[in-house]
Short mmCIF file of C-alpha atoms and ligand atoms in Angstrom, two decimals:
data_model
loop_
_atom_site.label_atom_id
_atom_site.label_comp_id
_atom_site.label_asym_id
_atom_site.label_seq_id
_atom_site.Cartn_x
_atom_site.Cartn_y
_atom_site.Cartn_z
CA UNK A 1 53.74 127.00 97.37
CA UNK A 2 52.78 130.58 96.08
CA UNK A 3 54.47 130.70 92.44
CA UNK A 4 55.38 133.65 90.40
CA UNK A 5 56.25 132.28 86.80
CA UNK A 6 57.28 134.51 84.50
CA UNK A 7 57.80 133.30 80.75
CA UNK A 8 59.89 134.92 78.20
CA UNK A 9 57.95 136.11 75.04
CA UNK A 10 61.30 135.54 73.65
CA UNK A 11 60.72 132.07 74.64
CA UNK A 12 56.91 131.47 73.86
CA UNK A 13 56.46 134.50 71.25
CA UNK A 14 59.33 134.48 69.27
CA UNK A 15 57.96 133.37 66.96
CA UNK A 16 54.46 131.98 68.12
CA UNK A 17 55.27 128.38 69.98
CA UNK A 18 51.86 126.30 69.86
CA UNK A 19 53.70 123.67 70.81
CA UNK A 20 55.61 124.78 73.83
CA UNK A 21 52.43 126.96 75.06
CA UNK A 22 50.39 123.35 74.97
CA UNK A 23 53.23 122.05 77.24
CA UNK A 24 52.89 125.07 79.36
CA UNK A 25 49.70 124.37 80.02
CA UNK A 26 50.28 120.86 80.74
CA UNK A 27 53.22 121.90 83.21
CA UNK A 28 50.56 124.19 84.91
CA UNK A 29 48.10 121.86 84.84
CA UNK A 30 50.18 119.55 87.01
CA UNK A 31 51.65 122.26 89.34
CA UNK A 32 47.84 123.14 90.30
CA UNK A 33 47.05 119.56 91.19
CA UNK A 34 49.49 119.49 93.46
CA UNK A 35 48.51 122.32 95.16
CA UNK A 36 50.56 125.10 94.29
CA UNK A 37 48.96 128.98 93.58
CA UNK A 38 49.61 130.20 90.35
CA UNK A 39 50.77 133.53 89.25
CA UNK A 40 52.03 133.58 85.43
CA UNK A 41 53.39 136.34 83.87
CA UNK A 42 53.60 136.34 79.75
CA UNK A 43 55.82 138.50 77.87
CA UNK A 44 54.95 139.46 73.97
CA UNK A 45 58.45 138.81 72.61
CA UNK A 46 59.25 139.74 68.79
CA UNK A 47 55.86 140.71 68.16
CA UNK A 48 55.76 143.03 70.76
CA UNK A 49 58.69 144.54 69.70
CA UNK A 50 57.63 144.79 65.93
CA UNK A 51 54.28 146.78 66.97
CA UNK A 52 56.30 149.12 69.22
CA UNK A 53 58.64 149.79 65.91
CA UNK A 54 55.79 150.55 64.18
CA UNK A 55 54.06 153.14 66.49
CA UNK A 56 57.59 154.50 66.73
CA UNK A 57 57.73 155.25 63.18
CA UNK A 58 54.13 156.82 63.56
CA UNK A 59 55.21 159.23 65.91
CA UNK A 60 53.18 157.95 68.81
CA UNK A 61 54.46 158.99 72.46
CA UNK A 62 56.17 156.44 74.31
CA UNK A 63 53.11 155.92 76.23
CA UNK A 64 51.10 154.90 73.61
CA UNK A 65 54.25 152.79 72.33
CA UNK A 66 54.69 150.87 75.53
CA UNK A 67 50.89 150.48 75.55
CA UNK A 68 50.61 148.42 71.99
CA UNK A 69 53.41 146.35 73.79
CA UNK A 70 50.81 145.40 76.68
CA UNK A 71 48.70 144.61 74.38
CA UNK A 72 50.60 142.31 72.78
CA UNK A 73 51.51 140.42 76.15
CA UNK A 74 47.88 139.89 77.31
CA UNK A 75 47.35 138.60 73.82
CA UNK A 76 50.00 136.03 74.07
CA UNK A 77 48.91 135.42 77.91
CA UNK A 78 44.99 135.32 76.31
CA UNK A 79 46.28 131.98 74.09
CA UNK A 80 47.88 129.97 77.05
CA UNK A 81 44.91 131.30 79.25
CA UNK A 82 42.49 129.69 76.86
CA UNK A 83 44.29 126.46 76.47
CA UNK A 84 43.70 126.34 80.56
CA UNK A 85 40.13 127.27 79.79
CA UNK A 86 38.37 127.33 83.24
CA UNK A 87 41.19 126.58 85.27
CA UNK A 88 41.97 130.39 84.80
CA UNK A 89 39.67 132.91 85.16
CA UNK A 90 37.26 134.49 81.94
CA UNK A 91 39.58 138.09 81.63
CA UNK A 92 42.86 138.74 81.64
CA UNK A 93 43.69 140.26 84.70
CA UNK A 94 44.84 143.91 84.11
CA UNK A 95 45.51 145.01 87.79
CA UNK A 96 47.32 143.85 90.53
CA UNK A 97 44.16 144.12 92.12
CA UNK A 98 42.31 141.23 89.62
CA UNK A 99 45.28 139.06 89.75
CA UNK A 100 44.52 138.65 93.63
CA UNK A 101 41.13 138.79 93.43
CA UNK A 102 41.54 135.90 90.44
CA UNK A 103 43.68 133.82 92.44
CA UNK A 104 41.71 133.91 95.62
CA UNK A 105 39.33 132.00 93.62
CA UNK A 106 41.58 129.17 93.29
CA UNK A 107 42.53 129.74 89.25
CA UNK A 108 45.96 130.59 87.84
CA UNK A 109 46.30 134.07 86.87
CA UNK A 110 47.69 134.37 83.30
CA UNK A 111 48.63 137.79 82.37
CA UNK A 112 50.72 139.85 80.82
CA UNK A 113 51.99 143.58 81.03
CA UNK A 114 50.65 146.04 83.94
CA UNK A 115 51.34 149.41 82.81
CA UNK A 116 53.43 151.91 80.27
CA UNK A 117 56.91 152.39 82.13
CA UNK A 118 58.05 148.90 82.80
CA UNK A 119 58.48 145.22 81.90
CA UNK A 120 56.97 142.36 82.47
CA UNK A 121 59.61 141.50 84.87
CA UNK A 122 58.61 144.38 87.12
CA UNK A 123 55.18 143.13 86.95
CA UNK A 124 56.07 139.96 88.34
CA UNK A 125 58.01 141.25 90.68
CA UNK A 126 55.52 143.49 91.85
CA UNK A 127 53.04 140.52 91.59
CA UNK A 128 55.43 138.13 93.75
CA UNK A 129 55.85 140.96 96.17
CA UNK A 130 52.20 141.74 96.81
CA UNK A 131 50.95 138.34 96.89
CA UNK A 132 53.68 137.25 99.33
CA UNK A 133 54.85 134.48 96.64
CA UNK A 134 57.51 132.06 98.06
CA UNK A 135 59.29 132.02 94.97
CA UNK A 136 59.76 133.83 91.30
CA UNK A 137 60.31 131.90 88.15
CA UNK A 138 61.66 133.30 85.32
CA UNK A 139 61.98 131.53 82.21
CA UNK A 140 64.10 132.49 79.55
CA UNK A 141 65.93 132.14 76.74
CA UNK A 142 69.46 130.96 78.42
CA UNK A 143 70.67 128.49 80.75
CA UNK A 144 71.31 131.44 83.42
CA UNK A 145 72.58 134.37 84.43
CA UNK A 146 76.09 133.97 83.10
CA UNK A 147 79.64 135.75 84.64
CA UNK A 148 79.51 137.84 81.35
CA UNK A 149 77.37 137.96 78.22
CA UNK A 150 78.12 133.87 76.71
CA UNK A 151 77.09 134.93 73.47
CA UNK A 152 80.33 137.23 73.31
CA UNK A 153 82.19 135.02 76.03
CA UNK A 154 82.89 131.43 75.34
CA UNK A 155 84.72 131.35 78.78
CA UNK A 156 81.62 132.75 81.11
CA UNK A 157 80.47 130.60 83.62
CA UNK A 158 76.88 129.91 84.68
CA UNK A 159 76.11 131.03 88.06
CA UNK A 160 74.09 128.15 90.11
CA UNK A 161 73.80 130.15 93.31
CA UNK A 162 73.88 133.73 94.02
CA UNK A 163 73.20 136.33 96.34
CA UNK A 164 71.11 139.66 95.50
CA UNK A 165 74.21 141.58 96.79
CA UNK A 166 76.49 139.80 94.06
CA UNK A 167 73.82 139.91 91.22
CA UNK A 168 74.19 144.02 91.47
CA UNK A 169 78.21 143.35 91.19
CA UNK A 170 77.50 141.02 87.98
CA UNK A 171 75.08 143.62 86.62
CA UNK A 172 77.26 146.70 86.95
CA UNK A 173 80.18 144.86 85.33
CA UNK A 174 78.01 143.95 81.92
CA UNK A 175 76.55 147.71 81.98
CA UNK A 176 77.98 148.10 78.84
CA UNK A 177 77.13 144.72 77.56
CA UNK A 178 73.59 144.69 75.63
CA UNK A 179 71.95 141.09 76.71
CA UNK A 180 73.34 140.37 80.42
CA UNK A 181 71.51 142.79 81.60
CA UNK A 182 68.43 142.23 80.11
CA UNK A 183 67.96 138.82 81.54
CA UNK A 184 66.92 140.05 84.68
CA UNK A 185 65.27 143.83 84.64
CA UNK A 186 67.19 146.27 87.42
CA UNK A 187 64.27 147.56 88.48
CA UNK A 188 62.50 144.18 89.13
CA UNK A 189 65.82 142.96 91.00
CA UNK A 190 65.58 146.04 93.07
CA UNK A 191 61.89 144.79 94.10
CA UNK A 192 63.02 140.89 94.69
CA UNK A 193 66.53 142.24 96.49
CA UNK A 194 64.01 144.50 98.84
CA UNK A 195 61.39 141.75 99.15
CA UNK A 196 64.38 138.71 99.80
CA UNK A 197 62.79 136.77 96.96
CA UNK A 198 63.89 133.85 96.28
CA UNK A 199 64.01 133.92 92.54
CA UNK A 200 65.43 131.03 89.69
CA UNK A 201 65.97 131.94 86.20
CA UNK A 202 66.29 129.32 83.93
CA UNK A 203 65.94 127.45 80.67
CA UNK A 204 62.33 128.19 79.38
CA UNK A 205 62.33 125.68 76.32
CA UNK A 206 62.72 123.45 78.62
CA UNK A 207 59.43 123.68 80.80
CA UNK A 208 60.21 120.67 83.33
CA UNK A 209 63.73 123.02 83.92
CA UNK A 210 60.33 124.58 86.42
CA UNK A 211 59.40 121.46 88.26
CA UNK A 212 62.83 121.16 89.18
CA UNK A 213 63.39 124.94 90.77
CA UNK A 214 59.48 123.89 92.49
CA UNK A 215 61.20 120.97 94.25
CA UNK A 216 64.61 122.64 95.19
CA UNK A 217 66.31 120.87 92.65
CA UNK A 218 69.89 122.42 91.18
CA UNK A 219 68.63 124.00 87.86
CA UNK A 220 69.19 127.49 86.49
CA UNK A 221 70.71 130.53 88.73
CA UNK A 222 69.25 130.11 92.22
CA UNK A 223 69.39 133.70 93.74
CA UNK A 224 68.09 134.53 97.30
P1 LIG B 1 59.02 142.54 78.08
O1 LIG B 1 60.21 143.07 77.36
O2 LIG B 1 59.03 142.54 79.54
O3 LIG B 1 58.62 141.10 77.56
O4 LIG B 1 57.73 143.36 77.65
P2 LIG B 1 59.34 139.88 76.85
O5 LIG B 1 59.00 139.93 75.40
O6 LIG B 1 58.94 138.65 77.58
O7 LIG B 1 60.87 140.02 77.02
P3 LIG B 1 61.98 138.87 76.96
O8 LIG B 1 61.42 137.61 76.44
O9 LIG B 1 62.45 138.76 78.37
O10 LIG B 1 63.00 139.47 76.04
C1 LIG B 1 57.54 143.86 76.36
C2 LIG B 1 57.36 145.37 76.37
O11 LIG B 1 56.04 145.68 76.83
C3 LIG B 1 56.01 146.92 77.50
C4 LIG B 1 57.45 147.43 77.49
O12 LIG B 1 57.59 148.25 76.35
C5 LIG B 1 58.24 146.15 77.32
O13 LIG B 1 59.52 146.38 76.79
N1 LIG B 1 55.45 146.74 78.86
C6 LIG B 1 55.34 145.49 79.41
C7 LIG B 1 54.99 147.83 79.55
O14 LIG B 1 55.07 148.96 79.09
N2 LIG B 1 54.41 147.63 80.77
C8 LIG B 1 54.29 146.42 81.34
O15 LIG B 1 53.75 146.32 82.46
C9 LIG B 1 54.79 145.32 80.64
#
């Protein structure tokens, strides 16, 4: 299969996670023996967020802002990359355009932002999109997409299966609720609702929670 896997700097960055980056590499080690195609997408977590405070309080545009955040994603994306050492290929891809040109030489693509304006879960999106990727991964820092933020709302449920159609419902219900929303980026959703994705967000600690969505297994919040 054609994978889009998209890992939460809040997972991997938040702070710094040698240890679960090592078993990310092992865990994509194994998916490319088996034949899958690669895609990963890296987020830069706390970090990111503590160099975008700081060119806020310098008065940089939001450009330049968003751009230090980049940075920071193809740094943490540079550190698994090199852990995978030639199974990925010598420069971070910055481009749609050298992620396809990087996988059609049979590596995984580790990267991280694209450009200023969006998040890294547009970028897969776009990525799964383009590359006609059979499924997107996103790992996070929750079980799921929840009926309502869990952190306020002992009583939400996990969802295990939804459709695009009811994700929008879910989503327009928690506008007001900082966190739900964030899990899955409206303007990447718009992209995998367009595109039919089949997409699984799950438990990113965790990173066997992935071999499981790769083999169909119940895991996560299955949406197609
Ligand atoms: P994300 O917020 O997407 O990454 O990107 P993250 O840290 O993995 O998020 P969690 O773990 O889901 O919470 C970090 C920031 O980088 C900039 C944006 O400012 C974004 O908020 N960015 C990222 C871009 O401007 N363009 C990109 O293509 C990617």
């Amino acid at each position: 299969m054609k994978l889009v896997i998209r890992i939460g700097g809040s997972v991997v960055a938040s702070p710094l996670n040698p240890k679960l980056i090592r078993e990310y590499a092992d865990l994509l080690t194994k998916l490319k023996s088996e034949g899958h195609e690669l895609v990963v997408v890296v987020g830069g977590g706390k970090a990111a967020r503590l160099y975008v405070q700081a060119a806020k309080e310098l008065d940089l545009p939001e450009k330049e802002q968003d751009l230090v955040a980049i940075f920071v994603t193809r740094l943490v994306a540079w550190l698994l990359a090199r852990k995978l050492g030639e199974k990925t290929c010598e420069k971070i891809p910055e481009t749609i355009e050298d992620a396809e040109k990087c996988l059609k030489r049979n590596r995984i693509v580790v990267m991280g932002g694209l450009k200023p304006g969006m998040t890294t879960d547009t970028v897969a999106a776009l990525l799964a999109q383009k590359l006609k990727a059979d499924m997107l991964i996103k790992a996070t820092n929750q079980d799921g997409i929840y009926t309502m933020d869990p952190k306020k709302h002992p009583e939400a449920k996990l969802l295990e299966n939804i459709k695009f159609e009811d994700l929008d419902k879910i989503f327009e219900k928690a506008e007001h609720e900082a966190g739900i929303h964030q899990i899955l980026d409206s303007e990447a959703t718009k992209i995998l609702k367009k595109t039919k994705m089949k997409t699984v967000v799950l438990n990113g600690y965790n990173p066997k929670n992935i071999l499981k969505a790769v083999k169909g297994e119940k895991i996560g919040t299955i949406i197609q």
